[in-house]
C-alpha positions as protocol buffer text, in pm:
chain_id: "A"
residue {
  index: 1
  type: THR
  ca { x: -2 y: 48 z: -9 }
}
residue {
  index: 2
  type: GLY
  ca { x: 143 y: 351 z: -111 }
}
residue {
  index: 3
  type: GLY
  ca { x: 504 y: 354 z: -210 }
}
residue {
  index: 4
  type: ALA
  ca { x: 745 y: 232 z: -498 }
}
residue {
  index: 5
  type: GLN
  ca { x: 995 y: -6 z: -463 }
}
residue {
  index: 6
  type: ALA
  ca { x: 1294 y: -85 z: -723 }
}
residue {
  index: 7
  type: ARG
  ca { x: 1173 y: -390 z: -919 }
}
residue {
  index: 8
  type: TYR
  ca { x: 1518 y: -556 z: -954 }
}
residue {
  index: 9
  type: ARG
  ca { x: 1805 y: -513 z: -714 }
}
residue {
  index: 10
  type: LEU
  ca { x: 2083 y: -674 z: -668 }
}
residue {
  index: 11
  type: ASP
  ca { x: 2187 y: -623 z: -262 }
}
residue {
  index: 12
  type: GLY
  ca { x: 2445 y: -877 z: -127 }
}
residue {
  index: 13
  type: VAL
  ca { x: 2808 y: -967 z: -95 }
}
residue {
  index: 14
  type: ILE
  ca { x: 2969 y: -1189 z: -414 }
}
residue {
  index: 15
  type: ASP
  ca { x: 3215 y: -1469 z: -235 }
}
residue {
  index: 16
  type: THR
  ca { x: 3515 y: -1501 z: -454 }
}
residue {
  index: 17
  type: ALA
  ca { x: 3535 y: -1874 z: -365 }
}
residue {
  index: 18
  type: ASN
  ca { x: 3276 y: -1920 z: -567 }
}
residue {
  index: 19
  type: SER
  ca { x: 3309 y: -1965 z: -959 }
}
residue {
  index: 20
  type: ARG
  ca { x: 3208 y: -1684 z: -1148 }
}
residue {
  index: 21
  type: LYS
  ca { x: 2950 y: -1922 z: -1310 }
}
residue {
  index: 22
  type: ASP
  ca { x: 2785 y: -1974 z: -985 }
}
residue {
  index: 23
  type: ASN
  ca { x: 2824 y: -1632 z: -870 }
}
residue {
  index: 24
  type: ILE
  ca { x: 2642 y: -1456 z: -1196 }
}
residue {
  index: 25
  type: GLU
  ca { x: 2375 y: -1727 z: -1155 }
}
residue {
  index: 26
  type: GLU
  ca { x: 2336 y: -1651 z: -798 }
}
residue {
  index: 27
  type: MET
  ca { x: 2330 y: -1269 z: -934 }
}
residue {
  index: 28
  type: LEU
  ca { x: 2077 y: -1370 z: -1191 }
}
residue {
  index: 29
  type: THR
  ca { x: 1798 y: -1466 z: -916 }
}
residue {
  index: 30
  type: SER
  ca { x: 1749 y: -1090 z: -772 }
}
residue {
  index: 31
  type: MET
  ca { x: 1639 y: -991 z: -1121 }
}
residue {
  index: 32
  type: ALA
  ca { x: 1448 y: -1277 z: -1247 }
}
residue {
  index: 33
  type: GLY
  ca { x: 1752 y: -1238 z: -1538 }
}
residue {
  index: 34
  type: LYS
  ca { x: 1937 y: -1444 z: -1821 }
}
residue {
  index: 35
  type: LEU
  ca { x: 2271 y: -1476 z: -1916 }
}
residue {
  index: 36
  type: VAL
  ca { x: 2281 y: -1448 z: -2318 }
}
residue {
  index: 37
  type: TYR
  ca { x: 2556 y: -1497 z: -2574 }
}
residue {
  index: 38
  type: SER
  ca { x: 2537 y: -1338 z: -2862 }
}
residue {
  index: 39
  type: GLY
  ca { x: 2798 y: -1103 z: -3094 }
}
residue {
  index: 40
  type: GLY
  ca { x: 3035 y: -1307 z: -2930 }
}
residue {
  index: 41
  type: LYS
  ca { x: 2934 y: -1122 z: -2591 }
}
residue {
  index: 42
  type: TYR
  ca { x: 2799 y: -1233 z: -2240 }
}
residue {
  index: 43
  type: ILE
  ca { x: 2497 y: -986 z: -2223 }
}
residue {
  index: 44
  type: ILE
  ca { x: 2279 y: -996 z: -1859 }
}
residue {
  index: 45
  type: GLN
  ca { x: 1889 y: -923 z: -1932 }
}
residue {
  index: 46
  type: ALA
  ca { x: 1714 y: -839 z: -1631 }
}
residue {
  index: 47
  type: GLY
  ca { x: 1361 y: -984 z: -1661 }
}
residue {
  index: 48
  type: ALA
  ca { x: 1121 y: -726 z: -1760 }
}
residue {
  index: 49
  type: TYR
  ca { x: 934 y: -751 z: -2036 }
}
residue {
  index: 50
  type: VAL
  ca { x: 999 y: -630 z: -2335 }
}
residue {
  index: 51
  type: ALA
  ca { x: 741 y: -570 z: -2633 }
}
residue {
  index: 52
  type: PRO
  ca { x: 821 y: -752 z: -2958 }
}
residue {
  index: 53
  type: THR
  ca { x: 883 y: -551 z: -3231 }
}
residue {
  index: 54
  type: ILE
  ca { x: 977 y: -816 z: -3464 }
}
residue {
  index: 55
  type: THR
  ca { x: 693 y: -1040 z: -3626 }
}
residue {
  index: 56
  type: ILE
  ca { x: 780 y: -1339 z: -3823 }
}
residue {
  index: 57
  type: ASP
  ca { x: 484 y: -1482 z: -4051 }
}
residue {
  index: 58
  type: GLU
  ca { x: 418 y: -1710 z: -4362 }
}
residue {
  index: 59
  type: ASP
  ca { x: 650 y: -1523 z: -4593 }
}
residue {
  index: 60
  type: ASP
  ca { x: 975 y: -1562 z: -4342 }
}
residue {
  index: 61
  type: ILE
  ca { x: 875 y: -1964 z: -4252 }
}
residue {
  index: 62
  type: VAL
  ca { x: 1092 y: -2152 z: -4490 }
}
residue {
  index: 63
  type: GLY
  ca { x: 998 y: -2506 z: -4370 }
}
residue {
  index: 64
  type: PRO
  ca { x: 788 y: -2696 z: -4125 }
}
residue {
  index: 65
  type: ILE
  ca { x: 699 y: -2546 z: -3781 }
}
residue {
  index: 66
  type: THR
  ca { x: 757 y: -2800 z: -3504 }
}
residue {
  index: 67
  type: ILE
  ca { x: 574 y: -2737 z: -3148 }
}
residue {
  index: 68
  type: GLN
  ca { x: 611 y: -2887 z: -2810 }
}
residue {
  index: 69
  type: THR
  ca { x: 303 y: -2805 z: -2636 }
}
residue {
  index: 70
  type: LYS
  ca { x: 292 y: -2946 z: -2275 }
}
residue {
  index: 71
  type: GLN
  ca { x: 642 y: -3025 z: -2026 }
}
residue {
  index: 72
  type: SER
  ca { x: 682 y: -3299 z: -1846 }
}
residue {
  index: 73
  type: ARG
  ca { x: 585 y: -3374 z: -1483 }
}
residue {
  index: 74
  type: ARG
  ca { x: 898 y: -3340 z: -1340 }
}
residue {
  index: 75
  type: THR
  ca { x: 952 y: -3011 z: -1471 }
}
residue {
  index: 76
  type: LEU
  ca { x: 616 y: -2896 z: -1378 }
}
residue {
  index: 77
  type: TYR
  ca { x: 501 y: -2689 z: -1066 }
}
residue {
  index: 78
  type: ASN
  ca { x: 254 y: -2500 z: -875 }
}
residue {
  index: 79
  type: GLY
  ca { x: 419 y: -2340 z: -625 }
}
residue {
  index: 80
  type: VAL
  ca { x: 741 y: -2159 z: -519 }
}
residue {
  index: 81
  type: LYS
  ca { x: 902 y: -2123 z: -206 }
}
residue {
  index: 82
  type: GLY
  ca { x: 1274 y: -2047 z: -93 }
}
residue {
  index: 83
  type: LEU
  ca { x: 1515 y: -1825 z: 136 }
}
residue {
  index: 84
  type: PHE
  ca { x: 1600 y: -1491 z: 118 }
}
residue {
  index: 85
  type: VAL
  ca { x: 1813 y: -1238 z: 280 }
}
residue {
  index: 86
  type: SER
  ca { x: 1577 y: -1020 z: 510 }
}
residue {
  index: 87
  type: GLU
  ca { x: 1724 y: -661 z: 576 }
}
residue {
  index: 88
  type: GLU
  ca { x: 1419 y: -683 z: 871 }
}
residue {
  index: 89
  type: ASP
  ca { x: 1566 y: -973 z: 1047 }
}
residue {
  index: 90
  type: ASN
  ca { x: 1927 y: -820 z: 1058 }
}
residue {
  index: 91
  type: TYR
  ca { x: 2023 y: -991 z: 722 }
}
residue {
  index: 92
  type: VAL
  ca { x: 1952 y: -1330 z: 820 }
}
residue {
  index: 93
  type: ALA
  ca { x: 1864 y: -1594 z: 585 }
}
residue {
  index: 94
  type: ALA
  ca { x: 1479 y: -1635 z: 602 }
}
residue {
  index: 95
  type: ASP
  ca { x: 1148 y: -1809 z: 414 }
}
residue {
  index: 96
  type: TYR
  ca { x: 1001 y: -1575 z: 184 }
}
residue {
  index: 97
  type: PRO
  ca { x: 576 y: -1632 z: 181 }
}
residue {
  index: 98
  type: ALA
  ca { x: 571 y: -1912 z: -97 }
}
residue {
  index: 99
  type: GLN
  ca { x: 360 y: -1855 z: -385 }
}
residue {
  index: 100
  type: ILE
  ca { x: 112 y: -2093 z: -502 }
}
residue {
  index: 101
  type: SER
  ca { x: -184 y: -2123 z: -762 }
}
residue {
  index: 102
  type: SER
  ca { x: -472 y: -2320 z: -674 }
}
residue {
  index: 103
  type: SER
  ca { x: -593 y: -2328 z: -1004 }
}
residue {
  index: 104
  type: TYR
  ca { x: -253 y: -2481 z: -1131 }
}
residue {
  index: 105
  type: GLU
  ca { x: -226 y: -2692 z: -853 }
}
residue {
  index: 106
  type: ALA
  ca { x: -612 y: -2810 z: -940 }
}
residue {
  index: 107
  type: THR
  ca { x: -498 y: -2918 z: -1307 }
}
residue {
  index: 108
  type: ASP
  ca { x: -196 y: -3074 z: -1160 }
}
residue {
  index: 109
  type: GLY
  ca { x: -380 y: -3282 z: -854 }
}
residue {
  index: 110
  type: ASP
  ca { x: -137 y: -3207 z: -610 }
}
residue {
  index: 111
  type: PRO
  ca { x: 121 y: -2900 z: -455 }
}
residue {
  index: 112
  type: ILE
  ca { x: 460 y: -2930 z: -638 }
}
residue {
  index: 113
  type: TYR
  ca { x: 657 y: -2680 z: -515 }
}
residue {
  index: 114
  type: LEU
  ca { x: 999 y: -2544 z: -662 }
}
residue {
  index: 115
  type: ASP
  ca { x: 1239 y: -2401 z: -428 }
}
residue {
  index: 116
  type: VAL
  ca { x: 1429 y: -2097 z: -572 }
}
residue {
  index: 117
  type: PRO
  ca { x: 1697 y: -1956 z: -305 }
}
residue {
  index: 118
  type: LEU
  ca { x: 1737 y: -1569 z: -369 }
}
residue {
  index: 119
  type: PRO
  ca { x: 2046 y: -1503 z: -191 }
}
residue {
  index: 120
  type: PHE
  ca { x: 2077 y: -1131 z: -374 }
}
residue {
  index: 121
  type: THR
  ca { x: 1716 y: -1014 z: -260 }
}
residue {
  index: 122
  type: THR
  ca { x: 1683 y: -868 z: 56 }
}
residue {
  index: 123
  type: ASN
  ca { x: 1308 y: -742 z: 53 }
}
residue {
  index: 124
  type: ASP
  ca { x: 1051 y: -1035 z: 119 }
}
residue {
  index: 125
  type: LYS
  ca { x: 797 y: -795 z: -125 }
}
residue {
  index: 126
  type: ARG
  ca { x: 1064 y: -805 z: -367 }
}
residue {
  index: 127
  type: ALA
  ca { x: 1137 y: -1199 z: -304 }
}
residue {
  index: 128
  type: GLN
  ca { x: 746 y: -1280 z: -354 }
}
residue {
  index: 129
  type: ARG
  ca { x: 724 y: -1103 z: -687 }
}
residue {
  index: 130
  type: LEU
  ca { x: 1014 y: -1251 z: -806 }
}
residue {
  index: 131
  type: ALA
  ca { x: 897 y: -1611 z: -692 }
}
residue {
  index: 132
  type: LYS
  ca { x: 549 y: -1538 z: -894 }
}
residue {
  index: 133
  type: LEU
  ca { x: 746 y: -1461 z: -1190 }
}
residue {
  index: 134
  type: ALA
  ca { x: 914 y: -1759 z: -1198 }
}
residue {
  index: 135
  type: LEU
  ca { x: 586 y: -1922 z: -1110 }
}
residue {
  index: 136
  type: LEU
  ca { x: 402 y: -1782 z: -1409 }
}
residue {
  index: 137
  type: ARG
  ca { x: 670 y: -1853 z: -1675 }
}
residue {
  index: 138
  type: SER
  ca { x: 661 y: -2215 z: -1593 }
}
residue {
  index: 139
  type: ARG
  ca { x: 349 y: -2258 z: -1721 }
}
residue {
  index: 140
  type: GLN
  ca { x: 419 y: -2088 z: -2054 }
}
residue {
  index: 141
  type: GLN
  ca { x: 411 y: -2420 z: -2191 }
}
residue {
  index: 142
  type: THR
  ca { x: 428 y: -2377 z: -2592 }
}
residue {
  index: 143
  type: ALA
  ca { x: 768 y: -2398 z: -2745 }
}
residue {
  index: 144
  type: ILE
  ca { x: 795 y: -2389 z: -3102 }
}
residue {
  index: 145
  type: THR
  ca { x: 1094 y: -2403 z: -3375 }
}
residue {
  index: 146
  type: ILE
  ca { x: 1050 y: -2206 z: -3705 }
}
residue {
  index: 147
  type: PRO
  ca { x: 1267 y: -2248 z: -3956 }
}
residue {
  index: 148
  type: VAL
  ca { x: 1305 y: -1868 z: -4116 }
}
residue {
  index: 149
  type: ASN
  ca { x: 1470 y: -1693 z: -4416 }
}
residue {
  index: 150
  type: MET
  ca { x: 1739 y: -1468 z: -4387 }
}
residue {
  index: 151
  type: ALA
  ca { x: 1453 y: -1246 z: -4124 }
}
residue {
  index: 152
  type: GLY
  ca { x: 1557 y: -1432 z: -3858 }
}
residue {
  index: 153
  type: LEU
  ca { x: 1914 y: -1253 z: -3817 }
}
residue {
  index: 154
  type: LYS
  ca { x: 1714 y: -964 z: -3690 }
}
residue {
  index: 155
  type: PHE
  ca { x: 1719 y: -1129 z: -3347 }
}
residue {
  index: 156
  type: LYS
  ca { x: 1910 y: -1315 z: -3081 }
}
residue {
  index: 157
  type: ALA
  ca { x: 1856 y: -1504 z: -2775 }
}
residue {
  index: 158
  type: GLY
  ca { x: 1604 y: -1337 z: -2502 }
}
residue {
  index: 159
  type: ASP
  ca { x: 1420 y: -1142 z: -2774 }
}
residue {
  index: 160
  type: ASN
  ca { x: 1075 y: -1130 z: -2790 }
}
residue {
  index: 161
  type: ILE
  ca { x: 910 y: -1168 z: -3094 }
}
residue {
  index: 162
  type: LYS
  ca { x: 571 y: -1203 z: -3246 }
}
residue {
  index: 163
  type: VAL
  ca { x: 453 y: -1481 z: -3481 }
}
residue {
  index: 164
  type: THR
  ca { x: 210 y: -1515 z: -3703 }
}
residue {
  index: 165
  type: ASN
  ca { x: 46 y: -1788 z: -3875 }
}
residue {
  index: 166
  type: ALA
  ca { x: -329 y: -1875 z: -3997 }
}
residue {
  index: 167
  type: ARG
  ca { x: -267 y: -2272 z: -3973 }
}
residue {
  index: 168
  type: LEU
  ca { x: -146 y: -2263 z: -3609 }
}
residue {
  index: 169
  type: GLY
  ca { x: -419 y: -1957 z: -3520 }
}
residue {
  index: 170
  type: TYR
  ca { x: -128 y: -1734 z: -3413 }
}
residue {
  index: 171
  type: ASP
  ca { x: -177 y: -1361 z: -3474 }
}
residue {
  index: 172
  type: GLU
  ca { x: 91 y: -1156 z: -3343 }
}
residue {
  index: 173
  type: LYS
  ca { x: 149 y: -1401 z: -3037 }
}
residue {
  index: 174
  type: PRO
  ca { x: 441 y: -1343 z: -2837 }
}
residue {
  index: 175
  type: PHE
  ca { x: 719 y: -1593 z: -2787 }
}
residue {
  index: 176
  type: GLU
  ca { x: 1084 y: -1576 z: -2672 }
}
residue {
  index: 177
  type: VAL
  ca { x: 1354 y: -1679 z: -2865 }
}
residue {
  index: 178
  type: ILE
  ca { x: 1547 y: -1905 z: -2603 }
}
residue {
  index: 179
  type: GLY
  ca { x: 1780 y: -2007 z: -2897 }
}
residue {
  index: 180
  type: TYR
  ca { x: 1880 y: -2032 z: -3259 }
}
residue {
  index: 181
  type: SER
  ca { x: 2080 y: -2191 z: -3544 }
}
residue {
  index: 182
  type: ILE
  ca { x: 2181 y: -2139 z: -3882 }
}
residue {
  index: 183
  type: ASP
  ca { x: 2171 y: -2405 z: -4169 }
}
residue {
  index: 184
  type: LEU
  ca { x: 2388 y: -2306 z: -4440 }
}
residue {
  index: 185
  type: ASN
  ca { x: 2268 y: -2602 z: -4627 }
}
residue {
  index: 186
  type: SER
  ca { x: 1914 y: -2515 z: -4630 }
}
residue {
  index: 187
  type: GLU
  ca { x: 1739 y: -2478 z: -4960 }
}
residue {
  index: 188
  type: GLY
  ca { x: 1487 y: -2205 z: -4802 }
}
């Protein structure tokens, strides 16, 4: 109620005894972020939504689209819980309030929790927001692979794009690019 809070903030101390990879992965938890390698550089992207500006449609598609619509039960969860470093409790590790979706739980039949530690988050409200983002992201279950022409060179991993395809019923449906490959032998 009232006030404002920085959505993403990294609060903590990096342990140089840990590997760089481990330190970066822990820092990314404070921003619902990801590490993307593109153009010979590593880029850290916060989880803030960026509206797509590129649309892929039938004119760009050069082969069959592959669709994966459901995650396995092993990777599915309907609640997120974990520890954060509480600024209100003198920076001692504490549980943040679990984020649970009763509708997801009813669909799954059982409560299934993912443990998400937030070692660089010190505010319980921010921890809850990050947990909710993890929960909502987990339920985005449609993954597609689209072979495209040179238009695919406009985007990189981490970008959001829109896909329009009449056969699939997609009209500027947003997707996140999670990876790509270049096939120099394709005739498309």
